[in-house]
């Protein structure tokens, strides 16, 4: 009897370990522009991350290796001259943003915990802004702020995503959008080390099926050897 209880206890420990393991915050995707393209640099094996793309109206969205940062290349973006604005919501409305899409493999869900990135103004003139949205959270700006840092000094930015229910248990994809809100097409914003962290786990039905099967197997083994 004692041996059976010990084995059952080990089974419960294994299940608890399984459930705890999937709660970790892992690297989901990182864009650090180590190559001169807009592709993702590092990513999770169960995630497909798109290249960064122009939202439609930016006059420039490219990787620049010639700027005076300690880490180069970096992403350099400029708004369209016709729709240039320091209003973040207006910049989104006029498609002055860049974007990327994260897609989780079938049978899994994605819960996001944090977004971090470095951003700076390409020059000292003019106040410049950025903001972040996703397609899952709609027209709400998850963050928006003026950028005081000027090349080659970065403003390091973090956004906690863990309390946003729309960004938890995602099955499918989520697209992140970054506004480029500057008063002129000649006023750039520059970005580096855009990083998402979170957890990729089996869909709830699959996870509990696995846990139940593991407990049943432990119970069967305990009875068989008792």
XYZ file of N, CA and C in Angstrom:
678
model
N 0.826 -1.203 0.000
C 0.000 0.000 0.000
C 0.869 1.266 0.000
N 1.903 1.249 0.848
C 2.796 2.399 0.931
C 3.479 2.651 -0.405
N 3.899 1.542 -1.053
C 4.571 1.670 -2.346
C 3.624 2.263 -3.396
N 2.363 1.833 -3.367
C 1.382 2.350 -4.321
C 1.158 3.845 -4.116
N 1.082 4.264 -2.840
C 0.889 5.681 -2.562
C 2.086 6.507 -3.024
N 3.286 5.938 -2.835
C 4.486 6.641 -3.278
C 4.475 6.834 -4.790
N 4.056 5.783 -5.516
C 4.018 5.874 -6.978
C 2.934 6.842 -7.441
N 1.797 6.817 -6.763
C 0.738 7.769 -7.105
C 1.203 9.202 -6.851
N 1.941 9.380 -5.745
C 2.469 10.702 -5.432
C 3.428 11.187 -6.499
N 4.255 10.249 -7.007
C 5.168 10.625 -8.083
C 4.385 11.025 -9.328
N 3.273 10.345 -9.566
C 2.435 10.691 -10.716
C 1.879 12.096 -10.598
N 1.362 12.432 -9.403
C 0.853 13.785 -9.196
C 1.967 14.818 -9.353
N 3.173 14.471 -8.901
C 4.311 15.375 -9.050
C 4.625 15.623 -10.522
N 4.567 14.562 -11.339
C 4.831 14.705 -12.771
C 3.799 15.605 -13.437
N 2.534 15.431 -13.054
C 1.477 16.268 -13.626
C 1.667 17.724 -13.210
N 1.978 17.943 -11.928
C 2.210 19.307 -11.453
C 3.385 19.940 -12.189
N 4.428 19.142 -12.435
C 5.584 19.637 -13.176
C 5.190 20.017 -14.591
N 4.359 19.180 -15.220
C 3.883 19.468 -16.570
C 3.136 20.796 -16.609
N 2.223 21.005 -15.661
C 1.428 22.224 -15.644
C 2.287 23.441 -15.326
N 3.274 23.276 -14.454
C 4.149 24.397 -14.109
C 5.055 24.763 -15.265
N 5.496 23.757 -16.011
C 6.427 23.996 -17.100
C 5.825 24.904 -18.158
N 4.543 24.711 -18.472
C 3.936 25.486 -19.544
C 3.619 26.917 -19.116
N 3.856 27.259 -17.852
C 3.572 28.616 -17.386
C 4.766 29.552 -17.532
N 5.895 29.050 -18.045
C 7.086 29.862 -18.178
C 6.898 30.963 -19.218
N 7.683 32.045 -19.084
C 7.755 33.059 -20.122
C 8.968 32.785 -20.995
N 8.735 32.436 -22.247
C 9.816 32.103 -23.170
C 9.923 33.160 -24.258
N 11.062 33.176 -24.933
C 11.219 34.040 -26.093
C 10.282 33.566 -27.197
N 9.421 34.444 -27.669
C 8.492 34.129 -28.747
C 9.046 34.595 -30.085
N 9.524 35.824 -30.132
C 10.118 36.354 -31.365
C 10.966 37.566 -31.022
N 12.061 37.721 -31.766
C 12.914 38.894 -31.581
C 13.404 39.381 -32.942
N 13.291 40.688 -33.128
C 13.791 41.340 -34.337
C 14.956 42.233 -33.920
N 16.181 41.760 -34.144
C 17.359 42.541 -33.756
C 18.180 42.976 -34.964
N 17.701 42.641 -36.165
C 18.257 43.191 -37.404
C 19.760 42.953 -37.537
N 20.188 41.738 -37.185
C 21.601 41.406 -37.328
C 21.977 41.198 -38.790
N 21.002 40.880 -39.609
C 21.203 40.833 -41.055
C 20.480 42.033 -41.661
N 20.833 42.374 -42.867
C 20.242 43.565 -43.479
C 18.915 43.232 -44.147
N 18.006 42.653 -43.367
C 16.655 42.402 -43.864
C 15.678 42.562 -42.700
N 14.402 42.431 -42.999
C 13.356 42.666 -42.007
C 12.816 41.378 -41.406
N 13.538 40.275 -41.576
C 13.090 38.982 -41.058
C 13.279 38.906 -39.546
N 12.528 37.975 -38.929
C 12.718 37.706 -37.511
C 14.119 37.139 -37.295
N 14.755 37.503 -36.176
C 16.123 37.054 -35.888
C 16.128 35.775 -35.069
N 15.328 35.746 -34.002
C 15.206 34.573 -33.143
C 13.733 34.312 -32.900
N 13.380 33.037 -32.718
C 11.978 32.741 -32.481
C 11.764 31.409 -31.803
N 10.536 31.178 -31.362
C 10.126 29.939 -30.715
C 9.904 28.872 -31.779
N 10.264 27.602 -31.506
C 10.101 26.557 -32.527
C 8.659 26.302 -32.941
N 7.694 26.672 -32.108
C 6.280 26.457 -32.446
C 5.572 27.732 -32.896
N 6.369 28.719 -33.280
C 5.830 30.006 -33.717
C 6.377 30.338 -35.101
N 5.505 30.851 -35.968
C 5.934 31.423 -37.240
C 5.809 32.937 -37.134
N 6.907 33.629 -37.344
C 6.919 35.092 -37.255
C 7.186 35.672 -38.636
N 6.339 36.585 -39.065
C 6.503 37.206 -40.378
C 7.656 38.202 -40.356
N 8.062 38.622 -41.535
C 8.968 39.758 -41.636
C 8.222 41.030 -41.247
N 8.952 42.036 -40.825
C 8.349 43.351 -40.603
C 7.967 43.943 -41.951
N 6.792 44.566 -42.005
C 6.333 45.138 -43.273
C 5.751 46.528 -43.060
N 5.736 47.285 -44.133
C 5.170 48.629 -44.169
C 3.654 48.546 -44.056
N 3.059 49.359 -43.179
C 1.608 49.357 -43.038
C 0.876 49.885 -44.250
N 1.609 50.475 -45.186
C 0.998 50.917 -46.434
C 1.374 52.317 -46.848
N 1.667 53.202 -45.886
C 1.896 54.604 -46.231
C 3.292 55.116 -45.885
N 4.098 54.338 -45.174
C 5.429 54.822 -44.804
C 6.249 55.113 -46.062
N 6.979 56.222 -46.032
C 7.854 56.524 -47.165
C 9.141 55.712 -47.101
N 9.462 55.206 -45.910
C 10.663 54.383 -45.754
C 10.464 53.401 -44.614
N 10.819 52.146 -44.855
C 10.780 51.096 -43.829
C 11.875 50.109 -44.194
N 13.067 50.313 -43.622
C 14.220 49.533 -44.058
C 15.206 49.337 -42.915
N 16.133 48.409 -43.138
C 17.222 48.172 -42.195
C 18.424 48.999 -42.637
N 18.940 49.805 -41.725
C 20.049 50.702 -42.031
C 21.248 50.321 -41.174
N 22.360 50.004 -41.828
C 23.572 49.583 -41.121
C 24.570 50.718 -40.953
N 24.239 51.912 -41.411
C 25.220 52.998 -41.422
C 24.990 54.053 -40.348
N 24.028 53.829 -39.454
C 23.732 54.823 -38.424
C 24.653 54.642 -37.219
N 24.788 55.693 -36.405
C 25.830 55.731 -35.373
C 25.397 55.119 -34.048
N 24.780 53.950 -34.087
C 24.426 53.229 -32.861
C 25.517 52.218 -32.525
N 25.566 51.833 -31.241
C 26.532 50.795 -30.846
C 26.113 49.437 -31.373
N 24.819 49.264 -31.625
C 24.302 48.029 -32.218
C 23.668 48.366 -33.561
N 24.279 47.920 -34.616
C 23.719 48.120 -35.953
C 23.737 46.789 -36.689
N 22.876 46.597 -37.681
C 21.904 47.520 -38.249
C 20.713 47.757 -37.313
N 19.880 48.730 -37.697
C 18.643 49.022 -36.969
C 17.533 49.249 -37.989
N 16.290 49.246 -37.502
C 15.146 49.554 -38.352
C 14.940 51.066 -38.393
N 14.862 51.624 -39.600
C 14.619 53.057 -39.771
C 13.305 53.243 -40.528
N 12.407 54.064 -39.975
C 11.091 54.269 -40.583
C 10.767 55.761 -40.648
N 10.135 56.150 -41.759
C 9.704 57.533 -41.969
C 8.258 57.546 -42.447
N 7.475 58.561 -42.018
C 6.078 58.618 -42.458
C 5.949 59.156 -43.879
N 4.761 58.992 -44.420
C 4.418 59.588 -45.702
C 4.243 61.093 -45.524
N 4.789 61.879 -46.446
C 4.743 63.334 -46.307
C 3.318 63.868 -46.259
N 2.417 63.238 -46.989
C 1.037 63.725 -47.070
C 0.304 63.570 -45.749
N 0.631 62.482 -45.008
C -0.121 62.169 -43.792
C 0.723 62.276 -42.528
N 1.899 62.899 -42.611
C 2.766 63.008 -41.439
C 2.033 63.736 -40.310
N 2.131 63.184 -39.098
C 1.393 63.739 -37.961
C 2.052 63.294 -36.673
N 1.964 64.136 -35.639
C 2.448 63.724 -34.321
C 1.336 63.111 -33.488
N 0.180 62.895 -34.077
C -0.943 62.247 -33.404
C -0.885 60.751 -33.700
N -0.727 59.945 -32.651
C -0.543 58.504 -32.838
C -1.757 57.871 -33.506
N -2.952 58.195 -33.040
C -4.158 57.604 -33.628
C -4.318 58.000 -35.090
N -3.983 59.255 -35.425
C -4.042 59.692 -36.822
C -3.023 58.947 -37.672
N -1.870 58.651 -37.101
C -0.853 57.893 -37.837
C -1.330 56.483 -38.134
N -1.986 55.852 -37.168
C -2.570 54.538 -37.441
C -3.640 54.643 -38.533
N -4.495 55.653 -38.435
C -5.597 55.795 -39.389
C -5.100 56.018 -40.812
N -3.939 56.661 -40.963
C -3.385 56.935 -42.290
C -2.378 55.877 -42.737
N -2.309 54.760 -42.003
C -1.428 53.630 -42.341
C 0.058 53.960 -42.232
N 0.385 54.940 -41.395
C 1.787 55.228 -41.110
C 2.243 54.378 -39.927
N 2.410 53.110 -40.184
C 2.873 52.177 -39.162
C 3.610 51.033 -39.837
N 4.392 50.308 -39.036
C 4.939 49.031 -39.504
C 4.343 47.926 -38.656
N 4.463 46.694 -39.126
C 3.749 45.598 -38.478
C 4.491 44.274 -38.658
N 4.146 43.329 -37.790
C 4.562 41.938 -37.974
C 3.500 41.047 -37.354
N 3.452 39.800 -37.815
C 2.428 38.848 -37.375
C 3.082 37.621 -36.772
N 2.552 37.179 -35.637
C 3.008 35.992 -34.928
C 1.903 34.944 -35.021
N 2.242 33.736 -35.483
C 1.255 32.666 -35.634
C 1.713 31.439 -34.864
N 0.837 30.902 -34.020
C 1.161 29.718 -33.226
C 0.726 28.474 -33.991
N 1.467 27.388 -33.834
C 1.158 26.136 -34.525
C -0.216 25.601 -34.125
N -0.880 24.851 -35.023
C -2.175 24.242 -34.689
C -2.073 23.333 -33.463
N -3.128 23.326 -32.640
C -3.162 22.508 -31.435
C -2.501 23.144 -30.237
N -1.938 24.357 -30.420
C -1.265 25.067 -29.335
C -1.908 26.435 -29.151
N -1.687 27.028 -27.992
C -2.131 28.397 -27.750
C -0.951 29.240 -27.283
N -1.055 30.523 -27.523
C -0.007 31.476 -27.178
C -0.552 32.484 -26.177
N 0.156 32.634 -25.057
C -0.155 33.682 -24.081
C 1.057 34.596 -23.980
N 0.866 35.876 -24.245
C 1.971 36.822 -24.288
C 2.171 37.485 -22.931
N 3.422 37.688 -22.562
C 3.722 38.283 -21.259
C 4.354 39.660 -21.358
N 5.193 39.915 -22.382
C 5.894 41.197 -22.416
C 6.328 41.540 -23.839
N 6.284 42.834 -24.135
C 6.855 43.387 -25.364
C 7.901 44.408 -24.957
N 9.099 44.293 -25.505
C 10.139 45.281 -25.238
C 10.783 45.702 -26.556
N 11.285 46.921 -26.591
C 11.989 47.396 -27.786
C 12.780 48.651 -27.439
N 13.765 48.942 -28.274
C 14.526 50.182 -28.196
C 14.026 51.118 -29.293
N 13.911 52.402 -28.965
C 13.450 53.372 -29.955
C 14.175 54.692 -29.735
N 14.390 55.426 -30.817
C 15.027 56.743 -30.734
C 14.576 57.600 -31.909
N 14.715 58.903 -31.736
C 14.523 59.830 -32.847
C 15.776 59.831 -33.709
N 15.576 59.976 -35.013
C 16.727 60.015 -35.908
C 17.467 61.335 -35.891
N 16.935 62.341 -35.203
C 17.575 63.645 -35.097
C 16.973 64.429 -33.951
N 17.580 65.559 -33.617
C 17.151 66.308 -32.433
C 15.947 67.201 -32.695
N 15.651 67.518 -33.942
C 14.541 68.418 -34.235
C 13.203 67.705 -34.121
N 12.195 68.433 -33.700
C 10.800 67.979 -33.723
C 10.490 66.889 -32.700
N 9.350 67.057 -32.035
C 8.820 66.028 -31.149
C 8.283 64.876 -31.987
N 8.554 63.658 -31.565
C 8.124 62.476 -32.320
C 7.519 61.466 -31.354
N 6.584 60.686 -31.881
C 5.809 59.767 -31.048
C 5.741 58.394 -31.704
N 5.480 57.406 -30.862
C 5.104 56.092 -31.368
C 4.011 55.525 -30.465
N 3.375 54.493 -30.936
C 2.343 53.800 -30.176
C 2.221 52.384 -30.694
N 1.591 51.540 -29.901
C 1.471 50.119 -30.246
C 0.012 49.695 -30.187
N -0.417 48.939 -31.196
C -1.722 48.294 -31.221
C -1.548 46.851 -31.676
N -2.607 46.071 -31.522
C -2.676 44.751 -32.149
C -4.033 44.611 -32.826
N -4.117 43.666 -33.754
C -5.408 43.437 -34.402
C -6.414 42.826 -33.433
N -5.942 42.173 -32.372
C -6.855 41.546 -31.413
C -7.421 42.540 -30.404
N -6.726 43.653 -30.205
C -7.200 44.667 -29.258
C -7.802 45.877 -29.965
N -7.811 45.873 -31.280
C -8.519 46.886 -32.049
C -7.892 48.266 -31.987
N -8.744 49.295 -31.927
C -8.297 50.682 -32.026
C -7.750 51.239 -30.716
N -7.618 50.407 -29.711
C -7.032 50.845 -28.440
C -5.515 50.902 -28.567
N -4.925 52.033 -28.197
C -3.467 52.128 -28.158
C -2.976 51.491 -26.859
N -2.254 50.391 -26.977
C -1.753 49.711 -25.784
C -0.728 50.571 -25.060
N -0.022 51.383 -25.816
C 0.874 52.386 -25.254
C 1.081 53.460 -26.315
N 1.341 54.682 -25.881
C 1.758 55.758 -26.780
C 2.559 56.761 -25.969
N 3.617 57.311 -26.571
C 4.485 58.207 -25.814
C 5.352 59.016 -26.769
N 5.826 60.157 -26.263
C 6.802 60.950 -27.003
C 8.190 60.371 -26.761
N 9.049 60.542 -27.729
C 10.381 59.934 -27.685
C 11.409 61.039 -27.481
N 12.030 61.040 -26.314
C 13.042 62.047 -26.009
C 14.427 61.622 -26.481
N 14.673 60.319 -26.528
C 16.001 59.817 -26.887
C 16.315 60.132 -28.350
N 17.555 60.548 -28.584
C 18.005 60.909 -29.925
C 19.207 60.045 -30.280
N 19.232 59.577 -31.517
C 20.371 58.792 -32.000
C 21.683 59.404 -31.541
N 22.624 58.651 -30.947
C 22.687 57.181 -30.867
C 22.245 56.609 -29.516
N 21.418 57.334 -28.763
C 20.964 56.867 -27.451
C 19.579 56.259 -27.572
N 19.415 55.062 -27.036
C 18.124 54.375 -27.109
C 17.248 54.687 -25.903
N 15.950 54.745 -26.126
C 14.959 54.665 -25.058
C 14.513 53.213 -24.985
N 14.756 52.559 -23.852
C 14.393 51.150 -23.673
C 12.970 51.096 -23.124
N 12.102 50.380 -23.817
C 10.672 50.394 -23.522
C 10.168 48.993 -23.234
N 9.311 48.864 -22.217
C 8.687 47.581 -21.872
C 7.184 47.764 -21.723
N 6.442 46.791 -22.210
C 4.983 46.799 -22.094
C 4.534 45.447 -21.567
N 3.881 45.457 -20.396
C 3.355 44.225 -19.797
C 2.077 43.819 -20.536
N 2.096 42.627 -21.117
C 0.938 42.123 -21.865
C 0.140 41.094 -21.083
N 0.635 40.700 -19.920
C 0.068 39.546 -19.218
C -1.340 39.793 -18.692
N -1.704 41.061 -18.469
C -3.036 41.362 -17.934
C -4.048 41.695 -19.031
N -3.660 41.523 -20.281
C -4.549 41.834 -21.404
C -5.204 40.545 -21.883
N -6.490 40.333 -21.589
C -7.119 39.042 -21.883
C -7.127 38.682 -23.360
N -7.176 39.685 -24.243
C -7.190 39.388 -25.683
C -5.875 38.780 -26.163
N -4.810 38.961 -25.375
C -3.486 38.473 -25.766
C -3.084 37.224 -24.993
N -4.072 36.566 -24.392
C -3.841 35.306 -23.689
C -4.611 34.196 -24.411
N -4.023 33.000 -24.399
C -4.665 31.816 -24.997
C -5.072 32.058 -26.449
N -4.143 32.622 -27.207
C -4.380 32.894 -28.625
C -4.198 31.604 -29.417
N -5.181 31.232 -30.181
C -5.031 30.121 -31.120
C -5.158 30.714 -32.513
N -4.065 30.718 -33.238
C -4.052 31.380 -34.542
C -2.949 32.414 -34.567
N -3.293 33.668 -34.841
C -2.258 34.680 -35.022
C -2.627 35.994 -34.344
N -1.611 36.830 -34.170
C -1.792 38.188 -33.672
C -0.815 39.080 -34.431
N -1.285 40.255 -34.827
C -0.458 41.215 -35.553
C -0.203 42.436 -34.677
N 1.065 42.810 -34.546
C 1.461 44.007 -33.806
C 1.730 45.142 -34.788
N 1.244 46.335 -34.442
C 1.397 47.523 -35.267
C 2.071 48.625 -34.449
N 3.070 49.296 -35.042
C 3.822 50.363 -34.382
C 3.643 51.656 -35.179
N 3.050 52.664 -34.560
C 2.817 53.940 -35.235
C 4.123 54.706 -35.424
N 4.211 55.393 -36.558
C 5.331 56.291 -36.842
C 4.740 57.695 -36.925
N 4.790 58.417 -35.807
C 4.120 59.711 -35.684
C 5.163 60.818 -35.575
N 5.577 61.337 -36.720
C 6.531 62.442 -36.779
C 5.960 63.511 -37.714
N 6.369 64.771 -37.544
C 5.726 65.853 -38.292
C 6.134 65.982 -39.750
N 7.154 65.254 -40.171
C 7.639 65.391 -41.543
C 8.193 64.058 -42.022
N 8.131 63.841 -43.329
C 8.693 62.603 -43.884
C 10.202 62.545 -43.715
N 10.824 63.682 -43.421
C 12.265 63.695 -43.179
C 12.640 63.390 -41.741
N 11.648 63.227 -40.863
C 11.898 62.935 -39.443
C 11.688 61.454 -39.187
N 12.760 60.726 -38.965
C 12.665 59.269 -38.816
C 12.520 58.857 -37.359
N 12.014 57.643 -37.187
C 12.133 56.896 -35.941
C 12.985 55.674 -36.218
N 13.711 55.231 -35.189
C 14.587 54.067 -35.348
C 14.359 53.091 -34.204
N 14.347 51.806 -34.536
C 13.999 50.750 -33.590
C 15.048 49.649 -33.631
N 15.177 48.959 -32.500
C 16.039 47.773 -32.437
C 15.531 46.851 -31.328
N 15.915 45.593 -31.431
C 15.627 44.574 -30.403
C 14.152 44.544 -30.002
N 13.276 44.451 -30.984
C 11.843 44.288 -30.717
C 11.626 42.841 -30.285
N 11.191 42.636 -29.037
C 11.181 41.301 -28.440
C 9.841 41.006 -27.779
N 9.290 39.836 -28.091
C 8.070 39.340 -27.451
C 8.405 38.120 -26.622
N 7.880 38.060 -25.394
C 7.993 36.853 -24.580
C 6.600 36.376 -24.196
N 6.512 35.099 -23.857
C 5.230 34.514 -23.482
C 5.357 33.019 -23.340
N 4.237 32.329 -23.440
C 4.209 30.875 -23.283
C 3.405 30.249 -24.406
N 3.939 29.168 -24.947
C 3.233 28.358 -25.942
C 2.871 27.044 -25.275
N 1.584 26.744 -25.190
C 1.129 25.552 -24.477
C 0.085 24.819 -25.305
N -0.143 23.536 -25.002
C -1.241 22.829 -25.676
C -2.571 23.504 -25.377
N -3.504 23.408 -26.315
C -4.848 23.903 -26.050
C -5.395 23.216 -24.801
N -6.239 23.895 -24.016
C -6.689 23.342 -22.729
C -7.186 21.907 -22.800
N -7.942 21.562 -23.822
C -8.461 20.194 -23.918
C -7.333 19.195 -24.090
N -6.320 19.560 -24.887
C -5.184 18.662 -25.099
C -4.349 18.526 -23.840
N -4.159 19.654 -23.125
C -3.347 19.626 -21.910
C -3.983 18.748 -20.844
N -5.287 18.917 -20.601
C -5.943 18.118 -19.572
C -6.060 16.663 -19.989
N -6.183 16.401 -21.280
C -6.196 15.019 -21.747
C -4.864 14.346 -21.448
N -3.769 15.087 -21.692
C -2.443 14.544 -21.400
C -2.272 14.302 -19.906
N -2.690 15.281 -19.080
C -2.552 15.135 -17.631
C -3.388 13.977 -17.111
N -4.628 13.848 -17.612
C -5.507 12.757 -17.175
C -4.931 11.407 -17.559
N -4.410 11.318 -18.779
C -3.821 10.060 -19.232
C -2.607 9.693 -18.387
N -1.801 10.691 -18.029
C -0.620 10.431 -17.213
C -1.012 9.944 -15.826
N -2.021 10.575 -15.224
C -2.487 10.126 -13.914
C -3.062 8.719 -13.980
N -3.834 8.437 -15.022
C -4.409 7.098 -15.175
C -3.316 6.051 -15.321
N -2.277 6.383 -16.085
C -1.171 5.446 -16.274
C -0.447 5.193 -14.959
N -0.237 6.262 -14.178
C 0.423 6.089 -12.882
C -0.428 5.225 -11.952
N -1.747 5.462 -11.951
C -2.635 4.661 -11.116
C -2.647 3.204 -11.528
N -2.682 2.948 -12.841
C -2.663 1.563 -13.338
C -1.370 0.869 -12.945
N -0.251 1.610 -13.071
C 1.040 1.008 -12.748
C 1.128 0.706 -11.253
N 0.576 1.618 -10.419
C 0.611 1.393 -8.971
C -0.206 0.162 -8.594
N -1.400 -0.001 -9.194
C -2.233 -1.171 -8.888
C -1.572 -2.450 -9.375
N -0.932 -2.370 -10.512
C -0.333 -3.572 -11.114
C 0.832 -4.094 -10.287
N 1.561 -3.170 -9.662
C 2.749 -3.585 -8.911
C 2.468 -3.744 -7.427
N 1.229 -3.515 -7.009
C 0.898 -3.614 -5.581
C 0.574 -5.076 -5.215
